[in-house]
PDB file of C-alpha atoms and ligand atoms in Angstrom:
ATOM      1  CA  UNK A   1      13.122 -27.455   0.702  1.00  0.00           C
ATOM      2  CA  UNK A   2      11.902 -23.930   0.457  1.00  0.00           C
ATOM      3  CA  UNK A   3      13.015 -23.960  -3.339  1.00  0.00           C
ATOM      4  CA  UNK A   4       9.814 -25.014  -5.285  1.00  0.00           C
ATOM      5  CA  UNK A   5       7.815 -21.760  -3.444  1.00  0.00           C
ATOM      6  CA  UNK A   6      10.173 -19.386  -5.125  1.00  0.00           C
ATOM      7  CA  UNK A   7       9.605 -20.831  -8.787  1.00  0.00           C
ATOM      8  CA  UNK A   8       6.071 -20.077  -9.008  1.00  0.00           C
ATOM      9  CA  UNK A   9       5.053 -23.559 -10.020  1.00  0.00           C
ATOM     10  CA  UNK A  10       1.245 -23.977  -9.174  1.00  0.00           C
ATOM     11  CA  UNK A  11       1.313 -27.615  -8.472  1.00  0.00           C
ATOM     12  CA  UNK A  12       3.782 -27.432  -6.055  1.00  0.00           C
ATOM     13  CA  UNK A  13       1.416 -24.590  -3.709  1.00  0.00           C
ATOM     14  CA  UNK A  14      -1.509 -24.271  -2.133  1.00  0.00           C
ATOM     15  CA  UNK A  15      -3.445 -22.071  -4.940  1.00  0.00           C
ATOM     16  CA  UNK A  16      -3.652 -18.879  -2.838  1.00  0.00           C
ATOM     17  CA  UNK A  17      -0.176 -19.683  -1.914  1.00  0.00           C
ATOM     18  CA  UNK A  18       0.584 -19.449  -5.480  1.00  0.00           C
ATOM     19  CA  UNK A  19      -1.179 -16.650  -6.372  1.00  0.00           C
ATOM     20  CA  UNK A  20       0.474 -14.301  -3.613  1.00  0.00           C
ATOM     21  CA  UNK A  21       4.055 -15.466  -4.500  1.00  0.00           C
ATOM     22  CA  UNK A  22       3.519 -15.293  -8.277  1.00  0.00           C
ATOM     23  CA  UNK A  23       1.154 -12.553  -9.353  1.00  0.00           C
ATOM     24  CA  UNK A  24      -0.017  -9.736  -6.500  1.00  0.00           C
ATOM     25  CA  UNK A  25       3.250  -8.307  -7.025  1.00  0.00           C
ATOM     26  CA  UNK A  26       1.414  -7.246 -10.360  1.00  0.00           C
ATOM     27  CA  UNK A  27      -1.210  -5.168  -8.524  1.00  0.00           C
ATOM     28  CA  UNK A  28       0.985  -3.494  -5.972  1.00  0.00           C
ATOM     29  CA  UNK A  29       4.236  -1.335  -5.901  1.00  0.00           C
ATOM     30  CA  UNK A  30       5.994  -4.332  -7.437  1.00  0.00           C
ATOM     31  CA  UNK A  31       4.124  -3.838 -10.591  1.00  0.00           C
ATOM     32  CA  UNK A  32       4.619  -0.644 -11.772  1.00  0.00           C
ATOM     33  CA  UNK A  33       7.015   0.441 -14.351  1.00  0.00           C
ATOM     34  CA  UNK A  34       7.889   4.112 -14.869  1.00  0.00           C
ATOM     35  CA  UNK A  35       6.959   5.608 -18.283  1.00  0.00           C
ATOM     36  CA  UNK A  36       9.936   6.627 -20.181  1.00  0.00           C
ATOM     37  CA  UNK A  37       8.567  10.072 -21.764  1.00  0.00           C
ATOM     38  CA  UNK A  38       7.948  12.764 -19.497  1.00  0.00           C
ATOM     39  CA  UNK A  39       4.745  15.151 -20.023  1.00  0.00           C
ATOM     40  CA  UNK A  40       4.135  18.331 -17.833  1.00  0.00           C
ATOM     41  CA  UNK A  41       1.748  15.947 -15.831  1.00  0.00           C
ATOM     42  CA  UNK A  42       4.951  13.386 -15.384  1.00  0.00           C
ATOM     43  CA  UNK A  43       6.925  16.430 -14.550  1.00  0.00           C
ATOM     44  CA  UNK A  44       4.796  18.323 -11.831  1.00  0.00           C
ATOM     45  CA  UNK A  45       4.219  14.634 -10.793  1.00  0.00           C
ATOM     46  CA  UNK A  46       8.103  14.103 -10.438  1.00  0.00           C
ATOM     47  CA  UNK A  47       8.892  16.956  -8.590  1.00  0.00           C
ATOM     48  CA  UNK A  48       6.404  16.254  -6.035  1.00  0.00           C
ATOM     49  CA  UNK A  49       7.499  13.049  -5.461  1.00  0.00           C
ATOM     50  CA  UNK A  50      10.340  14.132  -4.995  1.00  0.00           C
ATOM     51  CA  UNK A  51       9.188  14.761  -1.225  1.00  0.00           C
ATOM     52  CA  UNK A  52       7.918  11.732  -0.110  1.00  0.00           C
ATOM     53  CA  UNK A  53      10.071   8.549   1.541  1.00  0.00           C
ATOM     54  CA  UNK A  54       9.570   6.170  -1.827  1.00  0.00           C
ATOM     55  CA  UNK A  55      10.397   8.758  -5.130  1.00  0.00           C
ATOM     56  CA  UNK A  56      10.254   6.254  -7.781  1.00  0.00           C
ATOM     57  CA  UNK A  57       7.593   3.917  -6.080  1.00  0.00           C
ATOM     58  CA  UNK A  58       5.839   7.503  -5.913  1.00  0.00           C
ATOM     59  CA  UNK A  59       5.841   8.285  -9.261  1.00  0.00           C
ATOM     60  CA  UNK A  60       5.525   4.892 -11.124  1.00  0.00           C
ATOM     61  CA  UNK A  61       2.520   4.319  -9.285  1.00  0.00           C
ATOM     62  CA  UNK A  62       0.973   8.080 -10.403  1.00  0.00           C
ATOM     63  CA  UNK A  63       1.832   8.223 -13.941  1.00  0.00           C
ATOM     64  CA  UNK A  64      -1.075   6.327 -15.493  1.00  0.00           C
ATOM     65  CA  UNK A  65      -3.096   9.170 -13.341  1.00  0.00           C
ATOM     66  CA  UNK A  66      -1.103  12.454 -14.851  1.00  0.00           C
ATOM     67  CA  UNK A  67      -4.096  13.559 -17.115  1.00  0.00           C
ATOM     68  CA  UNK A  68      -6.219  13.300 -14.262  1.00  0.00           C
ATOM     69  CA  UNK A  69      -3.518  15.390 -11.728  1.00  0.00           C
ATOM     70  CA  UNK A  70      -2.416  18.068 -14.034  1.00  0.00           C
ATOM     71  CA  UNK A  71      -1.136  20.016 -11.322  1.00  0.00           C
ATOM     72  CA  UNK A  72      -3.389  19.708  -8.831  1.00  0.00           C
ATOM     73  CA  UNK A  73      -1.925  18.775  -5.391  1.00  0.00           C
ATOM     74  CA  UNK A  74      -5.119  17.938  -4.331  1.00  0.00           C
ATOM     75  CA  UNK A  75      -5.842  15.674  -6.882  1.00  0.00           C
ATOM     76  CA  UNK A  76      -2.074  13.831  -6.292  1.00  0.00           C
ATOM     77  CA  UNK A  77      -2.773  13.171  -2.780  1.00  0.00           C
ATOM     78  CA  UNK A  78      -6.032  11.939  -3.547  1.00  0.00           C
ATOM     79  CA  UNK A  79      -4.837   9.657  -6.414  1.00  0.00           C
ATOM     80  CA  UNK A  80      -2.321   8.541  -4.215  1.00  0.00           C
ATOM     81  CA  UNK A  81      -4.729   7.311  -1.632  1.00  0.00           C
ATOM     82  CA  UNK A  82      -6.856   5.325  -4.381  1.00  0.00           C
ATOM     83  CA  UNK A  83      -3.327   3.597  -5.275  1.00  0.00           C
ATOM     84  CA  UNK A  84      -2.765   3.389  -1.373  1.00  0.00           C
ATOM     85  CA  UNK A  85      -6.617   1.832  -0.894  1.00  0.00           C
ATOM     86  CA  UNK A  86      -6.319  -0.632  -4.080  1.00  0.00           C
ATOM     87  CA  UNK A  87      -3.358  -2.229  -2.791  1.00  0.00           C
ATOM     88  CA  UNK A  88      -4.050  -2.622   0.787  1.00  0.00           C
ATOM     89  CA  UNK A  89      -7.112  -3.847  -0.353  1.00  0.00           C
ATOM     90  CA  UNK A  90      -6.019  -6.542  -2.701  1.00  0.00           C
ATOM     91  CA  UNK A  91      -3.162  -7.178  -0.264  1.00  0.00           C
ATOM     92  CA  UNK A  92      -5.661  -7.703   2.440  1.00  0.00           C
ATOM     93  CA  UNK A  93      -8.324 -10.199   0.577  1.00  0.00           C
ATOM     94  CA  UNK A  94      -5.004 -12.093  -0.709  1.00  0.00           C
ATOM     95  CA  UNK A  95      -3.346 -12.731   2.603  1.00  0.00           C
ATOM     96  CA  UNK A  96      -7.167 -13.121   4.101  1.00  0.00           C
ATOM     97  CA  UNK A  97      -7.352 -16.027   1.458  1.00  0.00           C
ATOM     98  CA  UNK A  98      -4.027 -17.498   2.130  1.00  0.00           C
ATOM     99  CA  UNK A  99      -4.694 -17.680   5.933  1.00  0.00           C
ATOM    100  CA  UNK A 100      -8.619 -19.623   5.216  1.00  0.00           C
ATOM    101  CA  UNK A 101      -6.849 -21.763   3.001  1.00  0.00           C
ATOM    102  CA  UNK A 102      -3.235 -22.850   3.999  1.00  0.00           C
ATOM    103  CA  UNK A 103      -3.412 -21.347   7.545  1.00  0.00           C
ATOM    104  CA  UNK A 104      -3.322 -24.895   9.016  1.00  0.00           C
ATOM    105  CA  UNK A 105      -0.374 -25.935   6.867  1.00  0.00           C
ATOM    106  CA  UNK A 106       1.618 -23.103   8.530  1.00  0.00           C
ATOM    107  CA  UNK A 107       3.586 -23.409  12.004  1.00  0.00           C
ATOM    108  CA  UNK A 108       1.523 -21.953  15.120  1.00  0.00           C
ATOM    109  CA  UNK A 109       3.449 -18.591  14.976  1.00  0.00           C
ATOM    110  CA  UNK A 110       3.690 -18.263  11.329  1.00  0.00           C
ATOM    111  CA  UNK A 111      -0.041 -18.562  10.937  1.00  0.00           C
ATOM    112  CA  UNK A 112      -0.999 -16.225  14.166  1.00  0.00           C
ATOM    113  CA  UNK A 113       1.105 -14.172  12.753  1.00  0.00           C
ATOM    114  CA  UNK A 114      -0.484 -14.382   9.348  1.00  0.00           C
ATOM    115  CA  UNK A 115      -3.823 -14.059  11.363  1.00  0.00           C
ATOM    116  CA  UNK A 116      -3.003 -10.553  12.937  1.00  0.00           C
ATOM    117  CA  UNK A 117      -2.038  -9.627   9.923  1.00  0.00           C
ATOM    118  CA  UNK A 118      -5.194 -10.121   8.256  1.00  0.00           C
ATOM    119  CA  UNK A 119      -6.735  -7.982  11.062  1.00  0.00           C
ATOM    120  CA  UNK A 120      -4.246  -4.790  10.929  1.00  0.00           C
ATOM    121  CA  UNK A 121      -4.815  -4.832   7.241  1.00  0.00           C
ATOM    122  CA  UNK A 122      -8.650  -4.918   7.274  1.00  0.00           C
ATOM    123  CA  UNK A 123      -8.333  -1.773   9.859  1.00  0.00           C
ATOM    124  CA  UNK A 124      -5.708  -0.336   7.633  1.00  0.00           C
ATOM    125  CA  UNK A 125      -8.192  -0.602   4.797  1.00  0.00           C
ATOM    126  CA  UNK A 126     -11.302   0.891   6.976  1.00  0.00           C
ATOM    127  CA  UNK A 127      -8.830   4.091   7.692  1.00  0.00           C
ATOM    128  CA  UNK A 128      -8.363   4.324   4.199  1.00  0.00           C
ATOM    129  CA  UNK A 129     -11.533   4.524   2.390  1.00  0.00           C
ATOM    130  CA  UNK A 130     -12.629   6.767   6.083  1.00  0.00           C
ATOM    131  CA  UNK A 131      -9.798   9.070   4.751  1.00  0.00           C
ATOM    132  CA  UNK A 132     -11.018   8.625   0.782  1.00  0.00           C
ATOM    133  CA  UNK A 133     -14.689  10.121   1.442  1.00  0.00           C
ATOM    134  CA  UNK A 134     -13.150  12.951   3.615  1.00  0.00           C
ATOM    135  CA  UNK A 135     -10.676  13.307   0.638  1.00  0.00           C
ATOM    136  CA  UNK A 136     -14.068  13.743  -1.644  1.00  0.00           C
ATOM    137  CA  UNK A 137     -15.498  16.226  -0.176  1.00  0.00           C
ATOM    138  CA  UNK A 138     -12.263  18.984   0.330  1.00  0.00           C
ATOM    139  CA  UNK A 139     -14.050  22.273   0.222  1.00  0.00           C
ATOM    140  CA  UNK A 140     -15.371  24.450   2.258  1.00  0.00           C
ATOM    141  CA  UNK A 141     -14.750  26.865   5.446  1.00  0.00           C
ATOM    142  CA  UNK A 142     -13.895  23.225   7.353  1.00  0.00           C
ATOM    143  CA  UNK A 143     -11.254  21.934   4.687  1.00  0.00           C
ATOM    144  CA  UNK A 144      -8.603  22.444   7.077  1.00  0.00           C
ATOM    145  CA  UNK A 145      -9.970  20.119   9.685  1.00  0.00           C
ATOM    146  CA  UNK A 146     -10.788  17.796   7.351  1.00  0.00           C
ATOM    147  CA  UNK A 147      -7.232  17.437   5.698  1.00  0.00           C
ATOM    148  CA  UNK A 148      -6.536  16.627   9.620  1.00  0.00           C
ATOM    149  CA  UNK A 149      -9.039  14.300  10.081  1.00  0.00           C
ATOM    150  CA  UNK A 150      -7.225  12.404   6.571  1.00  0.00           C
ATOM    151  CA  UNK A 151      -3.469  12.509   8.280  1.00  0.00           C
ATOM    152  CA  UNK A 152      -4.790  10.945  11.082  1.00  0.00           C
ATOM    153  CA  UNK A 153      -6.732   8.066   9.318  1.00  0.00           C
ATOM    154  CA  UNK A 154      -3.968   7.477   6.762  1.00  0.00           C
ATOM    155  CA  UNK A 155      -0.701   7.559   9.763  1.00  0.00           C
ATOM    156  CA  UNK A 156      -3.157   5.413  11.719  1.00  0.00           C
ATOM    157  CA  UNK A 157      -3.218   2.754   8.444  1.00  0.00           C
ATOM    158  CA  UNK A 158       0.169   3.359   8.122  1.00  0.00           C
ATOM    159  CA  UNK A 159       0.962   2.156  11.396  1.00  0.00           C
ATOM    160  CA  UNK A 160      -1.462  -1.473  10.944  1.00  0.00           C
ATOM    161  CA  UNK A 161       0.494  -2.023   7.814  1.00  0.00           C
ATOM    162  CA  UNK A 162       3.669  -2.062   9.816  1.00  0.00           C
ATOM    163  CA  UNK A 163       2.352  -3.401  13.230  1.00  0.00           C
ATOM    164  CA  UNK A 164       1.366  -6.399  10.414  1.00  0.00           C
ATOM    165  CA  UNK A 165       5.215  -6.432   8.753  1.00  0.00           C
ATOM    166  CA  UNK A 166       6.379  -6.123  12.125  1.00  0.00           C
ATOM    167  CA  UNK A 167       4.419  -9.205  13.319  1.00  0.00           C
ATOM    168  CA  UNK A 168       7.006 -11.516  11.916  1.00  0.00           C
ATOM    169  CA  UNK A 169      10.080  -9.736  13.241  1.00  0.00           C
ATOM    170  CA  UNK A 170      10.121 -12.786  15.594  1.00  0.00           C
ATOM    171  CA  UNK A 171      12.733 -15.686  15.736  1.00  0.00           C
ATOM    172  CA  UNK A 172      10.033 -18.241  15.730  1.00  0.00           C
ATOM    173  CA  UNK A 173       9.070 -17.237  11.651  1.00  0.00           C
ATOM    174  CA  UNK A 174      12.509 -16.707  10.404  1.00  0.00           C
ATOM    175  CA  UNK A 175      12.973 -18.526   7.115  1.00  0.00           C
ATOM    176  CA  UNK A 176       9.183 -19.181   6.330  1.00  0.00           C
ATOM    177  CA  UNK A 177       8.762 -18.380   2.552  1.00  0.00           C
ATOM    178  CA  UNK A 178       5.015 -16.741   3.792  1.00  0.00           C
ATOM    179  CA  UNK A 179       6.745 -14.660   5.922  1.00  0.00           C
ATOM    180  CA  UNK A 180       8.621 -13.095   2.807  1.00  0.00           C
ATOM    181  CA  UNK A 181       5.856 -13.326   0.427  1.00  0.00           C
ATOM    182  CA  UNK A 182       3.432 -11.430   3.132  1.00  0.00           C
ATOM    183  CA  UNK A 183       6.041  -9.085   4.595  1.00  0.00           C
ATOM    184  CA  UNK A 184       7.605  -7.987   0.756  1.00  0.00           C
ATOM    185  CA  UNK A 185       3.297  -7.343   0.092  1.00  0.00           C
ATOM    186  CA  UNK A 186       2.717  -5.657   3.161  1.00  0.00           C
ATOM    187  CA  UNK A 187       6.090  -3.029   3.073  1.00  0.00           C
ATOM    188  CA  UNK A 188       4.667  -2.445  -0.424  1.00  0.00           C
ATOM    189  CA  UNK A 189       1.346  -1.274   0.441  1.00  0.00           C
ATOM    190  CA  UNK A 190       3.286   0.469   3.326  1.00  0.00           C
ATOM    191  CA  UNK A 191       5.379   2.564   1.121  1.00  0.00           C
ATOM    192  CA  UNK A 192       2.357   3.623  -0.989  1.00  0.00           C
ATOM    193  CA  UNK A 193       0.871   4.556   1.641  1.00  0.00           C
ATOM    194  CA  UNK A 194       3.370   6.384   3.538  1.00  0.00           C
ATOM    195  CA  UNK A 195       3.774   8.330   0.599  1.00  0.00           C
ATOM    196  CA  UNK A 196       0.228   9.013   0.431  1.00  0.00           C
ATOM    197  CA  UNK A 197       0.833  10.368   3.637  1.00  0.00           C
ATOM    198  CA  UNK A 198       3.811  12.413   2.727  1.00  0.00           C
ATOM    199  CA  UNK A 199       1.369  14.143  -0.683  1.00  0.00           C
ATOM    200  CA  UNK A 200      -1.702  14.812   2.007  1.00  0.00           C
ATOM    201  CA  UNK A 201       1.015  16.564   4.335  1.00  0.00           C
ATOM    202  CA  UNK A 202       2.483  18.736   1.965  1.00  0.00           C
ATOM    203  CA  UNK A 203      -1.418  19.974   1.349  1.00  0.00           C
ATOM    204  CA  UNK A 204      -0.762  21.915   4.770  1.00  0.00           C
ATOM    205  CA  UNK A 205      -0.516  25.088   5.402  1.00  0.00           C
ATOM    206  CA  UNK A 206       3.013  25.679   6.625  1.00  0.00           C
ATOM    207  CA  UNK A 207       2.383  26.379  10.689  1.00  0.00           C
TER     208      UNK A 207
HETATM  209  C1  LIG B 301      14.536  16.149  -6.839  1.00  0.00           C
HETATM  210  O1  LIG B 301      15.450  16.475  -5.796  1.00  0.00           O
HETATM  211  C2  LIG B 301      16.798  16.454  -6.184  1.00  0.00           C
HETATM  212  C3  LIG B 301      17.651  16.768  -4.959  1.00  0.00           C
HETATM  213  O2  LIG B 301      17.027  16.442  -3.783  1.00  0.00           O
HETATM  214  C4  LIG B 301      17.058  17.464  -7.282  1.00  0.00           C
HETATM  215  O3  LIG B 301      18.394  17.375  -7.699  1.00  0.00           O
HETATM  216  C5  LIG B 301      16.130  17.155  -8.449  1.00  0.00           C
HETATM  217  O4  LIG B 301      16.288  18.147  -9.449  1.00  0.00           O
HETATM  218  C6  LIG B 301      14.691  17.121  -7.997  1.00  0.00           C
HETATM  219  N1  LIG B 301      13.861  16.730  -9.130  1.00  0.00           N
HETATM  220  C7  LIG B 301      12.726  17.360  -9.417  1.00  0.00           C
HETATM  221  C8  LIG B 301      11.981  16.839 -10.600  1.00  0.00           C
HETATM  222  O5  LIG B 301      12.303  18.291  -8.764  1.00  0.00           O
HETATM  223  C1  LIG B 302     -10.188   8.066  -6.992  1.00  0.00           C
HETATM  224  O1  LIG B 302     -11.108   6.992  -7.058  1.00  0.00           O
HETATM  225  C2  LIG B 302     -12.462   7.395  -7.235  1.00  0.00           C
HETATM  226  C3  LIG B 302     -13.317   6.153  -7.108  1.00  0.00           C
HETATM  227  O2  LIG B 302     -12.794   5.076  -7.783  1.00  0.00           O
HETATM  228  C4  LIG B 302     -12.604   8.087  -8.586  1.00  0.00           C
HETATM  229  O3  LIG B 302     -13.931   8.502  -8.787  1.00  0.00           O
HETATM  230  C5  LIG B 302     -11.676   9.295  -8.613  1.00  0.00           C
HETATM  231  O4  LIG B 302     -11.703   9.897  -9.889  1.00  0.00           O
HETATM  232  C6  LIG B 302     -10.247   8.887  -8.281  1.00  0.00           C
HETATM  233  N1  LIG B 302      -9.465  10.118  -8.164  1.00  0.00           N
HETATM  234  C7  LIG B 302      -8.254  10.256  -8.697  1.00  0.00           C
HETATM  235  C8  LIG B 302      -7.624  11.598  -8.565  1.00  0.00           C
HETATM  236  O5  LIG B 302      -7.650   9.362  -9.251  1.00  0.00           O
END
């Protein structure tokens, strides 16, 4: 009887339930659609996305930002990381609000799952907006160490978001239509940010 979750009907949910299953897909990678006509923004936008893990995730969520990139790495990686921090963070308050709300509704593992969850996520989002200031302030004799200090804070979100997905890799949650909803959320955020991760790297200087 897993049906009625799946067709987005409000009555039949919890609301937060609801809202998770039916409309964050809207605000993370789920959401965007690709842009048919290609500027020189979209283009220099393209081919550097053509590095990282998630090419069309990559560039679907950068588009809107092409006026703003031009063809500036710098400014790619750091719109990336806004995309990155937006998501995780209305990922984060969504699956915070779903565990407040319907936590007690949910089996003993499915819900400690759901609770870890909510904690790798609020760390994931710390790392990020840690990594967002640094990202604000790239100049200078010390912009090396500070594009350092950014890989570390965004691999270390990177890794919360999947220490959360991997949370309900675990017998005891198979089949629960949170652990979907949460896990499809969560690899989304993931992705952005792992290609986040992928723009800030290729700011290095080759060793
Ligand atoms: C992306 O990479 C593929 C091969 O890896 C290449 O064929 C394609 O032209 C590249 N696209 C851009 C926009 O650089
Ligand atoms: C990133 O977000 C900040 C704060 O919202 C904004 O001021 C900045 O212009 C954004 N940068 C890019 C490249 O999108």
């Amino acid at each position: 009887m897993e049906e009625p979750l799946m067709t987005c009907r409000p009555t039949k949910l919890s609301l937060s339930l609801f809202l998770l299953l039916c409309f964050l897909p809207l605000f993370s990678g789920a959401g965007f659609h690709p842009s048919p006509v290609a500027s020189a923004g979209d283009r220099f936008i393209q081919e550097k996305c053509n590095t990282t893990e998630f090419p069309h995730l990559c560039v679907a969520s950068l588009s809107t930002f092409a006026p703003a990139i031009g063809d500036s790495m710098t400014m790619m990686a750091h719109a990336a990381l806004n995309v990155s921090l937006k998501s995780a963070r209305s990922t984060s308050a969504m699956i915070a609000g779903l565990s407040a709300s319907s936590g007690d509704r949910m089996s003993p593992r499915v819900a400690g799952a759901v609770r870890d969850c909510v904690e790798n996520l609020a760390d994931s989002v710390d790392s990020l907006r840690l990594s967002l200031m640094e990202m604000g302030s790239l100049q200078g004799r010390s912009i090396w160490m500070k594009i350092d200090d950014i890989q570390t804070w965004v691999s270390a979100a990177l890794t919360e978001e999947n220490t959360c997905v991997e949370g309900f890799d675990d017998d005891g949650v198979d089949g629960s239509p949170v652990k979907a909803a949460v896990s499809a959320q969560v690899l989304s955020v993931a992705q952005l940010t792992s290609n986040a991760l992928a723009l800030i790297n290729d700011l290095s200087p080759v060793p």
